[in-house]
Coordinates of C-alpha atoms and ligand atoms in Angstrom, one line a residue:
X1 CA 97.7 20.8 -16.2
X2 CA 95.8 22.7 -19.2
X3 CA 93.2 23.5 -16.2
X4 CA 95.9 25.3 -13.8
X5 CA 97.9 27.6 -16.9
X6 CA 97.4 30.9 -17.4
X7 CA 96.4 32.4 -14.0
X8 CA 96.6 31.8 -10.9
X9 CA 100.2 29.6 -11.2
X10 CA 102.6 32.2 -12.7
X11 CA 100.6 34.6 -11.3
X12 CA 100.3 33.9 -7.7
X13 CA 102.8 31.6 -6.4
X14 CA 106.2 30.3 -7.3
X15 CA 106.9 26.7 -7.7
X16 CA 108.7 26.7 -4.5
X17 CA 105.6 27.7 -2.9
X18 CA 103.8 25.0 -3.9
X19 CA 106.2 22.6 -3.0
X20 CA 106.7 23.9 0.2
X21 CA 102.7 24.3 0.7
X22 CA 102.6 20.8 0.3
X23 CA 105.5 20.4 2.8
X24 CA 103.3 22.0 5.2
X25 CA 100.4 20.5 7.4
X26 CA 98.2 22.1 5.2
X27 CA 95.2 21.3 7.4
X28 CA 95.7 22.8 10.5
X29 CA 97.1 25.9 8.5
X30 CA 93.8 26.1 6.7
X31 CA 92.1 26.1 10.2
X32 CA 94.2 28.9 11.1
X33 CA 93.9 30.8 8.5
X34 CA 90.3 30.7 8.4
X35 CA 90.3 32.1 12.4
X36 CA 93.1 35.0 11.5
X37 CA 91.1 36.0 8.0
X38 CA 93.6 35.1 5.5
X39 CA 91.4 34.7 2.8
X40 CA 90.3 37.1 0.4
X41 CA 87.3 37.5 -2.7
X42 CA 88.7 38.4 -6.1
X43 CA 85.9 39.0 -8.9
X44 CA 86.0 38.3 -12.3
X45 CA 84.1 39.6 -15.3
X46 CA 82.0 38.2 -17.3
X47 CA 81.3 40.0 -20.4
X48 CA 78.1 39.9 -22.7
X49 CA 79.1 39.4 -26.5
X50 CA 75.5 41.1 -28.0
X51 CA 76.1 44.3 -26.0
X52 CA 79.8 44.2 -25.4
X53 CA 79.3 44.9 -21.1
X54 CA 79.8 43.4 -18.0
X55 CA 77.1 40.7 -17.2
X56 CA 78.4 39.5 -14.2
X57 CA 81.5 38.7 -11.8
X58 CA 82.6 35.3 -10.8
X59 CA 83.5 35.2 -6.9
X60 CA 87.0 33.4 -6.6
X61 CA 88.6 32.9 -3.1
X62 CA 92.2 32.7 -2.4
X63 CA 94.7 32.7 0.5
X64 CA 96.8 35.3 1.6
X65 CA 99.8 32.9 3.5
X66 CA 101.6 35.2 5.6
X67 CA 104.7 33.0 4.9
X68 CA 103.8 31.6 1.4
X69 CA 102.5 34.8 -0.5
X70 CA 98.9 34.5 -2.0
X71 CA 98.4 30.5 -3.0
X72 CA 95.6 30.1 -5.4
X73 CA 92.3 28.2 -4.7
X74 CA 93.3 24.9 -6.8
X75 CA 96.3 24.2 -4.2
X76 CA 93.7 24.7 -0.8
X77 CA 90.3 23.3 -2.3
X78 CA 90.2 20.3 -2.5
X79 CA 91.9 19.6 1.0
X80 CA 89.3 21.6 2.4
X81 CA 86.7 19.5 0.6
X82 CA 88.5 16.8 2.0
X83 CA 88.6 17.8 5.5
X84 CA 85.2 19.3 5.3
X85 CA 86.4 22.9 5.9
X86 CA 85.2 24.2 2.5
X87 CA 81.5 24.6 4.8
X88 CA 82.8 27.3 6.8
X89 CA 85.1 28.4 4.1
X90 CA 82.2 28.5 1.5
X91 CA 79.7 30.0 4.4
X92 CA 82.9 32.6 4.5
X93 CA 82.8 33.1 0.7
X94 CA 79.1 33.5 0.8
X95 CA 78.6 35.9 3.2
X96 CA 81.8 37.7 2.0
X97 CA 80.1 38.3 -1.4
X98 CA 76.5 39.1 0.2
X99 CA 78.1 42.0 2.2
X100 CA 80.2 43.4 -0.6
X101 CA 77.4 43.4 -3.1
X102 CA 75.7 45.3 -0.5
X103 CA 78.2 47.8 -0.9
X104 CA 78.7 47.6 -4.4
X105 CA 74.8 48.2 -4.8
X106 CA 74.9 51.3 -2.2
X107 CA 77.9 52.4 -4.2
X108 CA 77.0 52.9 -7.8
X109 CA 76.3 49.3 -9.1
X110 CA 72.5 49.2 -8.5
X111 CA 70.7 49.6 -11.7
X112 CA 73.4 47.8 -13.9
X113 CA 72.3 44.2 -13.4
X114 CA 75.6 43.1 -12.6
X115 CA 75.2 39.4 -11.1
X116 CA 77.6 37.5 -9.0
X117 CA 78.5 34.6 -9.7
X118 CA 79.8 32.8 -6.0
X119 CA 81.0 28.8 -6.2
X120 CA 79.2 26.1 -4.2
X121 CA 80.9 23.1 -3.4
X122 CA 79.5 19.8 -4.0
X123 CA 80.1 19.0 0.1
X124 CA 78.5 22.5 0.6
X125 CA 75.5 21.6 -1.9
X126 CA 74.9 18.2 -0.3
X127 CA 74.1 19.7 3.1
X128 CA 70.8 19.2 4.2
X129 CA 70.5 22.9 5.3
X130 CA 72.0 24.4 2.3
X131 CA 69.3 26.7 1.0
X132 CA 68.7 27.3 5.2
X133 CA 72.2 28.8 5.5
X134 CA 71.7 30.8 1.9
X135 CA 68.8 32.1 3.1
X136 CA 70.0 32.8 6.4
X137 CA 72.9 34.7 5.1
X138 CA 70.3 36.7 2.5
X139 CA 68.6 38.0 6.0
X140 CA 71.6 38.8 7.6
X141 CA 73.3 40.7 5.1
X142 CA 70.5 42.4 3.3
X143 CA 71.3 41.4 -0.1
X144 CA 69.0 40.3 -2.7
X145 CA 68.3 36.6 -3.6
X146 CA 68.3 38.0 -7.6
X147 CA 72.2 39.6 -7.4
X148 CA 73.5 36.2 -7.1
X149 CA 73.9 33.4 -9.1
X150 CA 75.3 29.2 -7.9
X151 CA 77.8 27.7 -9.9
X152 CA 77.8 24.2 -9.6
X153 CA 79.8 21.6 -11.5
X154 CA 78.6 19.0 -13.4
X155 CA 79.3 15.6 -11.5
X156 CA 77.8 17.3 -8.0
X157 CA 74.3 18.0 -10.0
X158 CA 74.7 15.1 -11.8
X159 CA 75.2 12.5 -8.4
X160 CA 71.7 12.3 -7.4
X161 CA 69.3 14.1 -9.7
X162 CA 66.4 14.0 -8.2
X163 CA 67.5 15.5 -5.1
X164 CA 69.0 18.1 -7.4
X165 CA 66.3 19.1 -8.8
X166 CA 64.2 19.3 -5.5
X167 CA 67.4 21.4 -4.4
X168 CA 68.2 23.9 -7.6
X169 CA 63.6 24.5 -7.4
X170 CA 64.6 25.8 -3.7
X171 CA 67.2 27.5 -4.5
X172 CA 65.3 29.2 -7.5
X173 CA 62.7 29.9 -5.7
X174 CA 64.5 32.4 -3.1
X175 CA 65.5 33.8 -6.6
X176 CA 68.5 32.7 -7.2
X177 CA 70.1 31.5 -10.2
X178 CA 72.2 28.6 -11.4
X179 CA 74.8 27.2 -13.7
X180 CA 76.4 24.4 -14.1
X181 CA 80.1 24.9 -14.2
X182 CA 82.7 23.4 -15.7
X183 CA 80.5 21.6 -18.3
X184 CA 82.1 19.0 -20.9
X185 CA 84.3 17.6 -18.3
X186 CA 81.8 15.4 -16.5
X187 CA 79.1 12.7 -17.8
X188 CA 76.0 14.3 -17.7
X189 CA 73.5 12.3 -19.3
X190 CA 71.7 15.2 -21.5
X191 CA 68.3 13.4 -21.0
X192 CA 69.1 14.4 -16.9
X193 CA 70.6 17.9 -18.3
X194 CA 66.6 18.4 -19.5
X195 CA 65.1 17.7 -16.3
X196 CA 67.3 20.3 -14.4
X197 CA 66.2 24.0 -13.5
X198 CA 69.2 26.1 -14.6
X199 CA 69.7 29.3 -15.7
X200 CA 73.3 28.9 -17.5
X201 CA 75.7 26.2 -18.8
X202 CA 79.6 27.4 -18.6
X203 CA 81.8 25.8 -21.3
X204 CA 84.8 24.4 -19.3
X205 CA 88.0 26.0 -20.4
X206 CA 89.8 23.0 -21.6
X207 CA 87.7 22.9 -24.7
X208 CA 88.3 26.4 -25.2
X209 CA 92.4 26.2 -25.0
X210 CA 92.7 24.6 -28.0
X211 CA 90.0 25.5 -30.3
X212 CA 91.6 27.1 -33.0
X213 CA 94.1 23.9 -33.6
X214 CA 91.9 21.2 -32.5
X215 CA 88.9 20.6 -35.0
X216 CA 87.4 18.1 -32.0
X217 CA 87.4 20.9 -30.0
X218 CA 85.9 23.0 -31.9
X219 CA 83.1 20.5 -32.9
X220 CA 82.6 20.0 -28.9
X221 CA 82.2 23.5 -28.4
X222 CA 79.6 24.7 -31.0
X223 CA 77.7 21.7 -30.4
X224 CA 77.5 22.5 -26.9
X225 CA 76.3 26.1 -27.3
X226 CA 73.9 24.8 -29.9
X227 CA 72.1 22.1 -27.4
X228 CA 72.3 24.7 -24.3
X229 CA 70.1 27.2 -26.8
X230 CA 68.5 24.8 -27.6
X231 CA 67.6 23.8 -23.6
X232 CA 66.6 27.6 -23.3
X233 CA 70.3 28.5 -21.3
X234 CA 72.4 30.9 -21.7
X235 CA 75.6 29.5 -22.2
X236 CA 79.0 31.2 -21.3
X237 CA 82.4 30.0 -22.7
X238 CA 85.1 30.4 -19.7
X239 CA 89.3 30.6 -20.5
X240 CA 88.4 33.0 -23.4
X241 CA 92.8 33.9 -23.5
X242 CA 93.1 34.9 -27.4
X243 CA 91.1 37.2 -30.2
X244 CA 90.4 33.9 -31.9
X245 CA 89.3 32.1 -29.3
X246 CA 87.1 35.1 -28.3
X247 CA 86.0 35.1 -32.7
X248 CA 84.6 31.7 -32.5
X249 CA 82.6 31.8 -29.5
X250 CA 81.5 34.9 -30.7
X251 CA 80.4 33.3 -34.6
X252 CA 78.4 30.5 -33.0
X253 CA 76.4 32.9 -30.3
X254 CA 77.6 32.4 -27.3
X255 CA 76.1 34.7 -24.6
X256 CA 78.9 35.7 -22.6
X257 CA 82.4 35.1 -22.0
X258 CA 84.7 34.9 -19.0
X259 CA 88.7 34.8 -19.5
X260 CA 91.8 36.7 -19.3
X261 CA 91.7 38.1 -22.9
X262 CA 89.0 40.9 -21.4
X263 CA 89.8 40.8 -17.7
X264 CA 91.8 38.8 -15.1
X265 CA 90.2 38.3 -11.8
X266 CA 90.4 41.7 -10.1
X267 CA 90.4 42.8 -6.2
X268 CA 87.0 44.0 -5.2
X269 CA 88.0 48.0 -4.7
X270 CA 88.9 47.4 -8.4
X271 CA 85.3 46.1 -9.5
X272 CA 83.6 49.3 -9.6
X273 CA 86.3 51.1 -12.2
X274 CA 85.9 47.9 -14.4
X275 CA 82.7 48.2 -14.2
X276 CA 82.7 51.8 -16.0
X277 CA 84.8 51.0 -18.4
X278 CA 83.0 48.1 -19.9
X279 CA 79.6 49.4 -19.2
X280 CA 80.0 52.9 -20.0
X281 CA 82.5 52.9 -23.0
Ligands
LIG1 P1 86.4 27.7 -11.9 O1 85.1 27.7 -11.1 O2 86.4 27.0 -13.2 O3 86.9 29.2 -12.0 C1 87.5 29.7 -13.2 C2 89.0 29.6 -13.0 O4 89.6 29.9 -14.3 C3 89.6 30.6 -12.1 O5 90.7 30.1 -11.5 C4 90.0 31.8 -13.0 O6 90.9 32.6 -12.5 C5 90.5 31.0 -14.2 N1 90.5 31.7 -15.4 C6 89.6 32.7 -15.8 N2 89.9 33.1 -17.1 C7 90.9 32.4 -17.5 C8 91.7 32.3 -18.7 O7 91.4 33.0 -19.7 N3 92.6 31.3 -18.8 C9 92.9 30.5 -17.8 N4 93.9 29.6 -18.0 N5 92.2 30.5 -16.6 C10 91.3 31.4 -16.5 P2 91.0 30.2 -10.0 O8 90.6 31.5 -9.4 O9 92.4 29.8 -9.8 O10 90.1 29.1 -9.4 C11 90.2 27.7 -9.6 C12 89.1 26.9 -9.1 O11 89.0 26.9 -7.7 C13 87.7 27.4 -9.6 O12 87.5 27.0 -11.0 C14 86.8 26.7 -8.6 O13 86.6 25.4 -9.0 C15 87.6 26.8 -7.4 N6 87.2 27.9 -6.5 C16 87.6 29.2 -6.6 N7 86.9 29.9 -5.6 C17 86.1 29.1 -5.0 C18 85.1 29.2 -3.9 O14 84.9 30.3 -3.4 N8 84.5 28.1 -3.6 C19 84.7 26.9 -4.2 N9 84.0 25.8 -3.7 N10 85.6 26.7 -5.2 C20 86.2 27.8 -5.6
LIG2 CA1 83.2 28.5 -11.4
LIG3 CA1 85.0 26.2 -14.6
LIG4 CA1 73.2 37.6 -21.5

């Protein structure tokens, strides 16, 4: 429940949307809605603490319901993972984010080093011609393997790691980078954690909620950024609500931090204005 709080909930959709989503064959909605373009990119920033600017954006899909209002990624996900939809969703996302960094980079954001971060499913990930349909999508679109960086969570890398790794060197080597996401709330073994080729290790918001009352948490937490220095990754701390929260990541040098207390998750035609403001302040 901690996982689904602040945002998108409150924010998005009532609690007689959900309830009436889940009323709903949601399946054959979710094919629909995928042929009539109902789903839209929001980007969230991701803010370096050393310099105080935008590092990157985090792709996040949700679905415009023409009934239903916008219903937020946690509610359709996992069906679509389910019903193996989240491959052309995510193919969607992908070449969604491709063509508006494209833009973006035509428009004002070249030069700033602004990655984007874009979500890859673990039935996306597991694909035998995964890095085929990235690299596909790079030629199409025209954008650059190094704007773009693959979150993936822990338990997908963590299911068969030697195919991961073969998988994350391919992906690395078009020049893309990689995090693991949602990290803490898995069971990595951190001998396997060594063996991986990432770029980044995102703190899963959960152990950020409660740091400042919840000395386990806060153990968790700078242990965490102290092993993924350790491992040479930069380490982000996601769900960053409160100043205090933002203090302690901040004491124990984090690299970056993604949550609502700099910016919510923002429409793309608001990226670039963001992007001013906490790169040229
Ligand atoms: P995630 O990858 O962990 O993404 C971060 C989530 O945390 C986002 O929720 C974001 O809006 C929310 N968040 C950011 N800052 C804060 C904060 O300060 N407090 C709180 N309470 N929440 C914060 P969102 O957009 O609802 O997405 C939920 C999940 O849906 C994502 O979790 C991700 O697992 C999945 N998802 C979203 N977009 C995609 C996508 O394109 N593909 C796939 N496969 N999954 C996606
Ligand atoms: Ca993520
Ligand atoms: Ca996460
Ligand atoms: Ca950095």
């Amino acid at each position: 429940a901690k996982e689904e709080g602040g945002n998108g909930f409150r924010f998005y959709s009532s609690e007689m949307n959900a309830r009436a989503v889940a009323r709903m064959d949601l399946e054959s909605n979710l094919r629909r809605a995928l042929d009539e373009k109902e789903f839209f990119i929001e980007y969230q920033p991701q803010i370096d603490l050393v310099s105080n600017r935008m590092a990157g954006l985090e792709a996040l899909v949700r679905w415009r319901h023409p009934q239903l209002g916008v219903i937020p990624p946690a509610q359709f996900i996992p069906l679509a993972e389910e019903t193996n939809l989240i491959l052309p969703l995510g193919e969607w996302v992908m070449e969604q984010v491709f063509l508006q960094c494209c833009r973006w980079h035509a428009n004002g954001l070249a030069n700033r080093q602004v990655r984007v971060a874009i979500n890859v499913s673990g039935r996306q990930f597991d694909q035998a011609d995964f890095v085929e349909m990235v690299k596909r999508l790079l030629q199409q679109t025209g954008a650059k393997a190094h704007w773009f960086e693959f979150e993936i969570t822990e338990n997908v890398l963590m299911k068969d790691v030697q195919r991961t790794i073969a998988t994350l060197r391919q992906i690395r080597e078009l020049g893309i980078h990689v995090a693991i996401d949602d990290f803490g709330t898995g069971y990595s073994s951190l001998s396997c954690l060594k063996h991986l080729p990432l770029n980044r290790l995102k703190i899963d918001k959960s152990f950020i909620a409660d740091i400042q009352t919840n000395a386990d948490d806060r153990a968790i937490v700078s242990a965490t950024i102290a092993m993924a220095k350790r491992l040479d990754l930069e380490v982000t701390a996601e769900g960053v609500e409160t100043e205090g929260q933002y203090g302690f990541v901040y004491q124990r040098d984090c690299d970056e931090v993604q949550g609502f207390y700099f910016c919510r998750p923002l429409p793309a035609d608001k990226v670039l204005d963001a992007c001013r403001k906490h790169l040229d302040e």
